[in-house]
Tab-separated table of C-alpha atoms in Angstrom:
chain	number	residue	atom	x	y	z
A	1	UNK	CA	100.362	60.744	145.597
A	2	UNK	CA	103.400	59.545	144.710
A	3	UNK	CA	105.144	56.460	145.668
A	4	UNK	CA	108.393	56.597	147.984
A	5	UNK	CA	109.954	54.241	145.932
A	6	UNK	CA	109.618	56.345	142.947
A	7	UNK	CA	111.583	58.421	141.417
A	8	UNK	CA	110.567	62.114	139.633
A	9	UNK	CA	112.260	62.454	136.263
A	10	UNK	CA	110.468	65.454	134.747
A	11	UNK	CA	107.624	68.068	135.083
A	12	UNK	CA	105.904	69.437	132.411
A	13	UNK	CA	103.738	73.226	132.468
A	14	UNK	CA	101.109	74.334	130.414
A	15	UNK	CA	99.532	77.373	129.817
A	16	UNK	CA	95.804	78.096	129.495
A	17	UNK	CA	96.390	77.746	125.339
A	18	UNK	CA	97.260	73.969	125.983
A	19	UNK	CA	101.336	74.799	125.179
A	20	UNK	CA	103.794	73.513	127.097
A	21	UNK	CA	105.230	76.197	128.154
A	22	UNK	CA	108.156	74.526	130.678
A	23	UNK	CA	109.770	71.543	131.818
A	24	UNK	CA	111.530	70.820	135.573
A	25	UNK	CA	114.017	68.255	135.680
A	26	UNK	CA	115.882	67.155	139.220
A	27	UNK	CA	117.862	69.927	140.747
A	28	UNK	CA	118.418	71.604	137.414
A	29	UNK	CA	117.121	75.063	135.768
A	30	UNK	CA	113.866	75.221	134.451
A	31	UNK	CA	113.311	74.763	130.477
A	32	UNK	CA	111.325	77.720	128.844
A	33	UNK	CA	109.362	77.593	125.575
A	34	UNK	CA	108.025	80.462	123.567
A	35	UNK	CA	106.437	79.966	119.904
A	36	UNK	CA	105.456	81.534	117.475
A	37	UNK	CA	102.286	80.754	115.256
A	38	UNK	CA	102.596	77.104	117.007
A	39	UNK	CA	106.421	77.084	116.092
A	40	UNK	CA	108.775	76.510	118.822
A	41	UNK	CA	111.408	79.687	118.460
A	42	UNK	CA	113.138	79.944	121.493
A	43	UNK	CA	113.719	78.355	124.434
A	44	UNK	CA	115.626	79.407	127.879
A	45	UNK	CA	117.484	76.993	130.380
A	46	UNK	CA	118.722	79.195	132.975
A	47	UNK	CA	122.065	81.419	131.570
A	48	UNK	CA	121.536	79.480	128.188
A	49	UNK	CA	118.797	80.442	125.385
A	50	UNK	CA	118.637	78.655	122.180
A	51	UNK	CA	116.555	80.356	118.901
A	52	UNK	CA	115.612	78.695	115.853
A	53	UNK	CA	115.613	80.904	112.844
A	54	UNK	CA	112.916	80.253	110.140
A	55	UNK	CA	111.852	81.690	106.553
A	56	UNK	CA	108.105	80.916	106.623
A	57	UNK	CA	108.009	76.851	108.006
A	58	UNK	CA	111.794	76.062	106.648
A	59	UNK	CA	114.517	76.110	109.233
A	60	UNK	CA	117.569	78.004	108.100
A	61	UNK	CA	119.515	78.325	111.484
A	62	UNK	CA	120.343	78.056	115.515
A	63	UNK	CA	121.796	80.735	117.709
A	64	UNK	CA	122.624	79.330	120.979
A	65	UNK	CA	123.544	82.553	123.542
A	66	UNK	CA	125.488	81.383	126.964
A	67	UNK	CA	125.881	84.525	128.575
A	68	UNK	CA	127.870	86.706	126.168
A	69	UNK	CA	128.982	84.470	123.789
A	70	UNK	CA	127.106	84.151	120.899
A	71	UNK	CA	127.487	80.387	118.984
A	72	UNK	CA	125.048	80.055	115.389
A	73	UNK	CA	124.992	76.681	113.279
A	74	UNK	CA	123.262	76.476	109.838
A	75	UNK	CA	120.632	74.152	109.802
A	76	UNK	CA	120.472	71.488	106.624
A	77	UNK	CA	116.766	69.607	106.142
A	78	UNK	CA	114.699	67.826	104.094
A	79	UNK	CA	110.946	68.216	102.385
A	80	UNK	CA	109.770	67.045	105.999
A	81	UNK	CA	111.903	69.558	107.785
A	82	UNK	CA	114.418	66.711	109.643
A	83	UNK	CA	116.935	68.154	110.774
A	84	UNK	CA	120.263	65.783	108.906
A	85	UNK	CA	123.092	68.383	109.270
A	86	UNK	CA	124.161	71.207	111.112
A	87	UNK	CA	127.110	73.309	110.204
A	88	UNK	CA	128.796	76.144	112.573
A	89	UNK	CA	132.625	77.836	113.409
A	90	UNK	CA	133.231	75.617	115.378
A	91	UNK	CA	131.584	72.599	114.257
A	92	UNK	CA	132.627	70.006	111.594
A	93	UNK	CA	129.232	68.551	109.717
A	94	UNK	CA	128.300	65.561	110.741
A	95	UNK	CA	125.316	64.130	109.033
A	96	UNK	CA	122.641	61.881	110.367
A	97	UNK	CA	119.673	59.292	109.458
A	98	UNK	CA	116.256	58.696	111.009
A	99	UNK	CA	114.505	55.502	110.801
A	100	UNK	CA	111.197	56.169	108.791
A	101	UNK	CA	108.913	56.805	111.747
A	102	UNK	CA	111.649	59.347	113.544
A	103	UNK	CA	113.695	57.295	115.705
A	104	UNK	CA	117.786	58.000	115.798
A	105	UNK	CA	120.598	56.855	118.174
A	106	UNK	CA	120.605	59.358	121.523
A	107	UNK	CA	124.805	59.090	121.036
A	108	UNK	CA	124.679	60.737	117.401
A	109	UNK	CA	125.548	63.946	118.759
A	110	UNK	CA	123.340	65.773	116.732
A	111	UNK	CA	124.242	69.266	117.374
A	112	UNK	CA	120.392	71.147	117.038
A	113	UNK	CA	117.529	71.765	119.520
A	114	UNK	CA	115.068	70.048	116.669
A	115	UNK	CA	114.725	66.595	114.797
A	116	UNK	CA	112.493	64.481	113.122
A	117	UNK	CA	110.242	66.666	111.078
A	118	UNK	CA	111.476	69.770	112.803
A	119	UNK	CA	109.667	68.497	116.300
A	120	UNK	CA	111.551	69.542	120.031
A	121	UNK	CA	112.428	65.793	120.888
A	122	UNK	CA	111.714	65.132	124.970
A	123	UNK	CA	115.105	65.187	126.698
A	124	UNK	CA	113.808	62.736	129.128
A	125	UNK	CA	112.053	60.284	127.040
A	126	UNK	CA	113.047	61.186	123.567
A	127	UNK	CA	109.292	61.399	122.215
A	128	UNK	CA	108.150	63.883	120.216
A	129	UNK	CA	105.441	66.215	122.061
A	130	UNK	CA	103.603	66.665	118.725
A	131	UNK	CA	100.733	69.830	119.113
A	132	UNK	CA	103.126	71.984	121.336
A	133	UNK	CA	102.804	69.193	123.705
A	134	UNK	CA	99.135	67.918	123.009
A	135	UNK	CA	100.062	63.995	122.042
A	136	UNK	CA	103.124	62.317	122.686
A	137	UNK	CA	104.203	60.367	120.140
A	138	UNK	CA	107.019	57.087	120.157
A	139	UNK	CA	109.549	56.821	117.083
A	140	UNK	CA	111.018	53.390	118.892
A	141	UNK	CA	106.833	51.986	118.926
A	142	UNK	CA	105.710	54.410	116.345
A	143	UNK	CA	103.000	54.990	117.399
A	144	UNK	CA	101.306	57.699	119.958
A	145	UNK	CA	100.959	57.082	123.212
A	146	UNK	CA	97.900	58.472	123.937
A	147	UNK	CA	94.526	58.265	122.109
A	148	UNK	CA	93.228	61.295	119.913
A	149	UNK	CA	90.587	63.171	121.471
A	150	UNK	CA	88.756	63.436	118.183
A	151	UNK	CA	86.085	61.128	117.233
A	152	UNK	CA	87.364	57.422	115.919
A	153	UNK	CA	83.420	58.590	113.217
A	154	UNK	CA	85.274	61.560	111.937
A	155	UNK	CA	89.287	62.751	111.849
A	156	UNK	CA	90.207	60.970	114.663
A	157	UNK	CA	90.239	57.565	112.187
A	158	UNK	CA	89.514	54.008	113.228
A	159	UNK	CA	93.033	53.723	114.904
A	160	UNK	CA	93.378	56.736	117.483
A	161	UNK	CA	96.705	55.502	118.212
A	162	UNK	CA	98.265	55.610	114.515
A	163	UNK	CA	100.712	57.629	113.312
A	164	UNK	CA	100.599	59.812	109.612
A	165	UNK	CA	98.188	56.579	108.974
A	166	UNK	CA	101.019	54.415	108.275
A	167	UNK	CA	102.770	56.568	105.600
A	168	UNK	CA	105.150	58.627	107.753
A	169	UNK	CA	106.876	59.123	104.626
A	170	UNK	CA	104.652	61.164	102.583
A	171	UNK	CA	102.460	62.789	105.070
A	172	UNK	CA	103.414	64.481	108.645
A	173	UNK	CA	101.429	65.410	111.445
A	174	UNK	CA	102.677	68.432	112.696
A	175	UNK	CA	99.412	68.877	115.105
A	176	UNK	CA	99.272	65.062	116.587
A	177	UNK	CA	95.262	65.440	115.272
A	178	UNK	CA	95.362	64.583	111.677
A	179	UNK	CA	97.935	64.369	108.937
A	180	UNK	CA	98.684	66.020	105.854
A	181	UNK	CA	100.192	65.272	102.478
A	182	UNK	CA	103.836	66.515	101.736
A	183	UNK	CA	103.492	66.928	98.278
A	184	UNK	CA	99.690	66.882	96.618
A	185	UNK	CA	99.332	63.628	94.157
A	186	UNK	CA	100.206	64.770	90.222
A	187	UNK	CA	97.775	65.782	87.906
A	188	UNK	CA	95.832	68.263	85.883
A	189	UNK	CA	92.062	68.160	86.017
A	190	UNK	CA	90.534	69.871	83.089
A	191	UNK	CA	86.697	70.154	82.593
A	192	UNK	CA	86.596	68.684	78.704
A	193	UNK	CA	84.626	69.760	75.748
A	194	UNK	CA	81.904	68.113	74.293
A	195	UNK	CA	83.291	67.267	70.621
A	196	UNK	CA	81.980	68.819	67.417
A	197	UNK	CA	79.013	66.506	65.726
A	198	UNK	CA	80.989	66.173	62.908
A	199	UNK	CA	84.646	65.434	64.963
A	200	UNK	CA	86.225	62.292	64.227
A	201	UNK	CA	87.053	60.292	67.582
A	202	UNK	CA	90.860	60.066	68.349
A	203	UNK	CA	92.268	57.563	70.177
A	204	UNK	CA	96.029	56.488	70.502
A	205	UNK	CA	98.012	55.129	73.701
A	206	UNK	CA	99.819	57.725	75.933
A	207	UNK	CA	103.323	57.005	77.205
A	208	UNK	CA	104.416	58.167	80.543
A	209	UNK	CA	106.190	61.432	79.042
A	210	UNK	CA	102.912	62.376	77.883
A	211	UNK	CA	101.373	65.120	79.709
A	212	UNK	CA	98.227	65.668	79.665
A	213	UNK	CA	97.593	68.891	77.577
A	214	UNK	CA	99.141	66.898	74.577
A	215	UNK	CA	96.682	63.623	74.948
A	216	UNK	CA	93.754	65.721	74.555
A	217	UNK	CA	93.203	66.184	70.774
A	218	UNK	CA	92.500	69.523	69.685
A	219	UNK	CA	89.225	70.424	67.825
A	220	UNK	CA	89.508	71.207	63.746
A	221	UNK	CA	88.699	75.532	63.993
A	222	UNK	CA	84.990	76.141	62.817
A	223	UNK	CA	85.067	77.135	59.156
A	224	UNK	CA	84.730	81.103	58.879
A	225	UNK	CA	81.270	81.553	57.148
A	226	UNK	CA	78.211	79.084	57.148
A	227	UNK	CA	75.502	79.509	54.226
A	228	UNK	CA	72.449	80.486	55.992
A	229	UNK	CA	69.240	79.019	55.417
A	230	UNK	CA	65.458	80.840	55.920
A	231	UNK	CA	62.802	78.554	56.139
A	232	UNK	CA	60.942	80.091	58.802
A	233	UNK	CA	57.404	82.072	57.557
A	234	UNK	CA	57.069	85.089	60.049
A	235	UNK	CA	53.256	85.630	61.129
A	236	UNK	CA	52.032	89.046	60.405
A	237	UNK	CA	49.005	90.808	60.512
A	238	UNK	CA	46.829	91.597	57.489
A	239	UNK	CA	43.520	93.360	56.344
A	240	UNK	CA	40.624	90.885	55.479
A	241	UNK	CA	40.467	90.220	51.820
A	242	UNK	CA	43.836	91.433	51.406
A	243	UNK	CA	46.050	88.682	49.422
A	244	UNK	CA	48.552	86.222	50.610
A	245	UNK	CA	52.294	87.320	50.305
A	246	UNK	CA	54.528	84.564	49.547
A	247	UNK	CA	57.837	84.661	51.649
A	248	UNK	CA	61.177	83.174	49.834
A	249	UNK	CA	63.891	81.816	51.085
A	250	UNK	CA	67.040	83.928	51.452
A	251	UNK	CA	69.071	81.720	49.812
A	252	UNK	CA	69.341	82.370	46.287
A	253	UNK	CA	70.723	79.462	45.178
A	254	UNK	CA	68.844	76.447	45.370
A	255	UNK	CA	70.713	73.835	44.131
A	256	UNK	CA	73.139	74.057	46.811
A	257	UNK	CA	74.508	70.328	48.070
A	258	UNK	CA	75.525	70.901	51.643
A	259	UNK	CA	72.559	70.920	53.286
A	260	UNK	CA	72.452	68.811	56.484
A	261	UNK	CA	69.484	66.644	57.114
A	262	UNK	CA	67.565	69.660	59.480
A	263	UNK	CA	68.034	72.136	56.945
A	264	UNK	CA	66.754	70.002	54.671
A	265	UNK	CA	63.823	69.112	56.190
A	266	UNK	CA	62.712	72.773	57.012
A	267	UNK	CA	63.165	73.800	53.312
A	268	UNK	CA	60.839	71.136	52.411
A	269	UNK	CA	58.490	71.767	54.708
A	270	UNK	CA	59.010	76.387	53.360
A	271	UNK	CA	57.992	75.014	49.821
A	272	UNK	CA	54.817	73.492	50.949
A	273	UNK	CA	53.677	76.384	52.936
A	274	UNK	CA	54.913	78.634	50.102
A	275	UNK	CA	52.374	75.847	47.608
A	276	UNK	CA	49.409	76.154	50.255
A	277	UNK	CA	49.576	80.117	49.907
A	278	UNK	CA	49.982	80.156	45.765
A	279	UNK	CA	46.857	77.833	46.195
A	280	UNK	CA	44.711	80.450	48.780
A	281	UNK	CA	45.726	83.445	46.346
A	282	UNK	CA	44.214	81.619	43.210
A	283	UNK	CA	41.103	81.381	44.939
A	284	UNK	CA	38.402	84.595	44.348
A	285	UNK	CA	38.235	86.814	47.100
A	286	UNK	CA	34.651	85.970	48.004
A	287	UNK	CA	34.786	82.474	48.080
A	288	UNK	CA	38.121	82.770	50.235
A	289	UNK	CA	35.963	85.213	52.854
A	290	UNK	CA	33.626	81.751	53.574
A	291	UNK	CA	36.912	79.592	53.988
């Protein structure tokens, strides 16, 4: 109930979307929102209807209609959408600051329906109705004046009454839930190579012009042929009695000098097999059958 001594400034409507849809103030005509895609785009007080003209989420202008006469202002703003100048036929430009959290003298005579980030301010109070009137939210305190109704655990954050988390300058918080970043943090993320076994390590000190593509050393190209080494004896089938066939390496060349350690190893290890089966084929057939 409310008090005698009171005194009713304001009414506020919503629909069943959670919008604010209207606003009654004392013997006056009622205020009208419509939006579109949770963007305020027009709005009617009695004989007079303002629009806001957009290209995606950048404002580009302001038609304001009284009756027949038709009035439109260019709209000047910044990465966070602030509205700082305005610019009609009838209008000089007159340019204007925030504070960092969105606060601005009521006598600036800013001549557009939006401000701070491209928010509706509150005619009554001046606060920002964040969330198409979800959360109200206090430039002069900067802060919200209501708690977030999402868990302190999760989005909500420790502080439910914090605004942008402190950085109003870099992030905005269009929805009065949760704030974004204006502009993602710099940098390339590249999933690296291992490099070659045989790759020298560079290292050398990267100045701030660097990017990152050129700190990253590029690998020598592979040379175009490799000598190939057989060392491997195939198992194959064989009639009893029949002899041993020796198997040679494919290389020709034997005295080569640029064999690695491996390839080493298994041509060492092809000669003594190739021994053991000169050895079994100088033995007579029968006494080989009792081996």
């Amino acid at each position: 109930m409310q008090s005698p001594d009171e005194t009713l400034l304001s009414q506020y409507r919503y629909n069943a979307l959670d919008q604010l849809i209207a606003n009654t103030f004392p013997n006056e005509p009622e205020h009208q929102r419509f939006y579109c895609k949770s963007r305020l785009t027009t709005e009617i007080h009695g004989a007079t209807r303002h629009s806001i003209i957009r290209h995606d989420v950048q404002l580009l202008a302001e038609q304001k209609t009284e009756g027949d006469a038709l009035n439109s202002r260019l709209i000047a703003s910044d990465q966070q959408r602030s509205v700082l100048n305005t610019l009609g036929a009838n209008h000089s430009r007159q340019p204007i600051a925030y504070t960092p959290y969105g606060h601005r003298p009521a006598a600036s005579g800013l001549l557009s329906l939006l401000g701070f980030n491209g928010e509706r301010p509150d005619p009554v109070t001046g606060w920002y109705l964040l969330g198409n009137g979800y959360r109200p939210f206090n430039p002069v305190l900067m802060v919200f004046t209501s708690p977030d109704s999402l868990s302190p655990f999760g989005k909500g954050g420790l502080n439910c009454y914090a605004y942008c988390q402190g950085d109003p300058i870099n992030k905005n918080d269009p929805t009065g839930h949760w704030p974004y970043w204006l502009v993602k943090p710099l940098g390339v993320f590249k999933r690296l190579k291992r490099p070659l076994p045989n790759e020298p390590l560079i290292s050398r000190s990267i100045s701030a012009t660097d990017s990152i593509t050129n700190a990253i050393p590029t690998p020598p190209p592979l040379p175009a042929t490799l000598p190939s080494v057989s060392a491997r004896i195939p198992l194959r089938t064989r009639e009893p009695g029949a002899p041993l066939r020796k198997v040679r390496s494919s290389s020709t060349d034997s005295t080569h000098s640029y064999f690695t350690p491996t390839q080493s190893s298994l041509r060492a290890e092809a000669e003594a097999s190739a021994r053991q089966i000169e050895m079994l084929n100088s033995i007579p057939p029968r006494r080989r059958a009792t081996l």
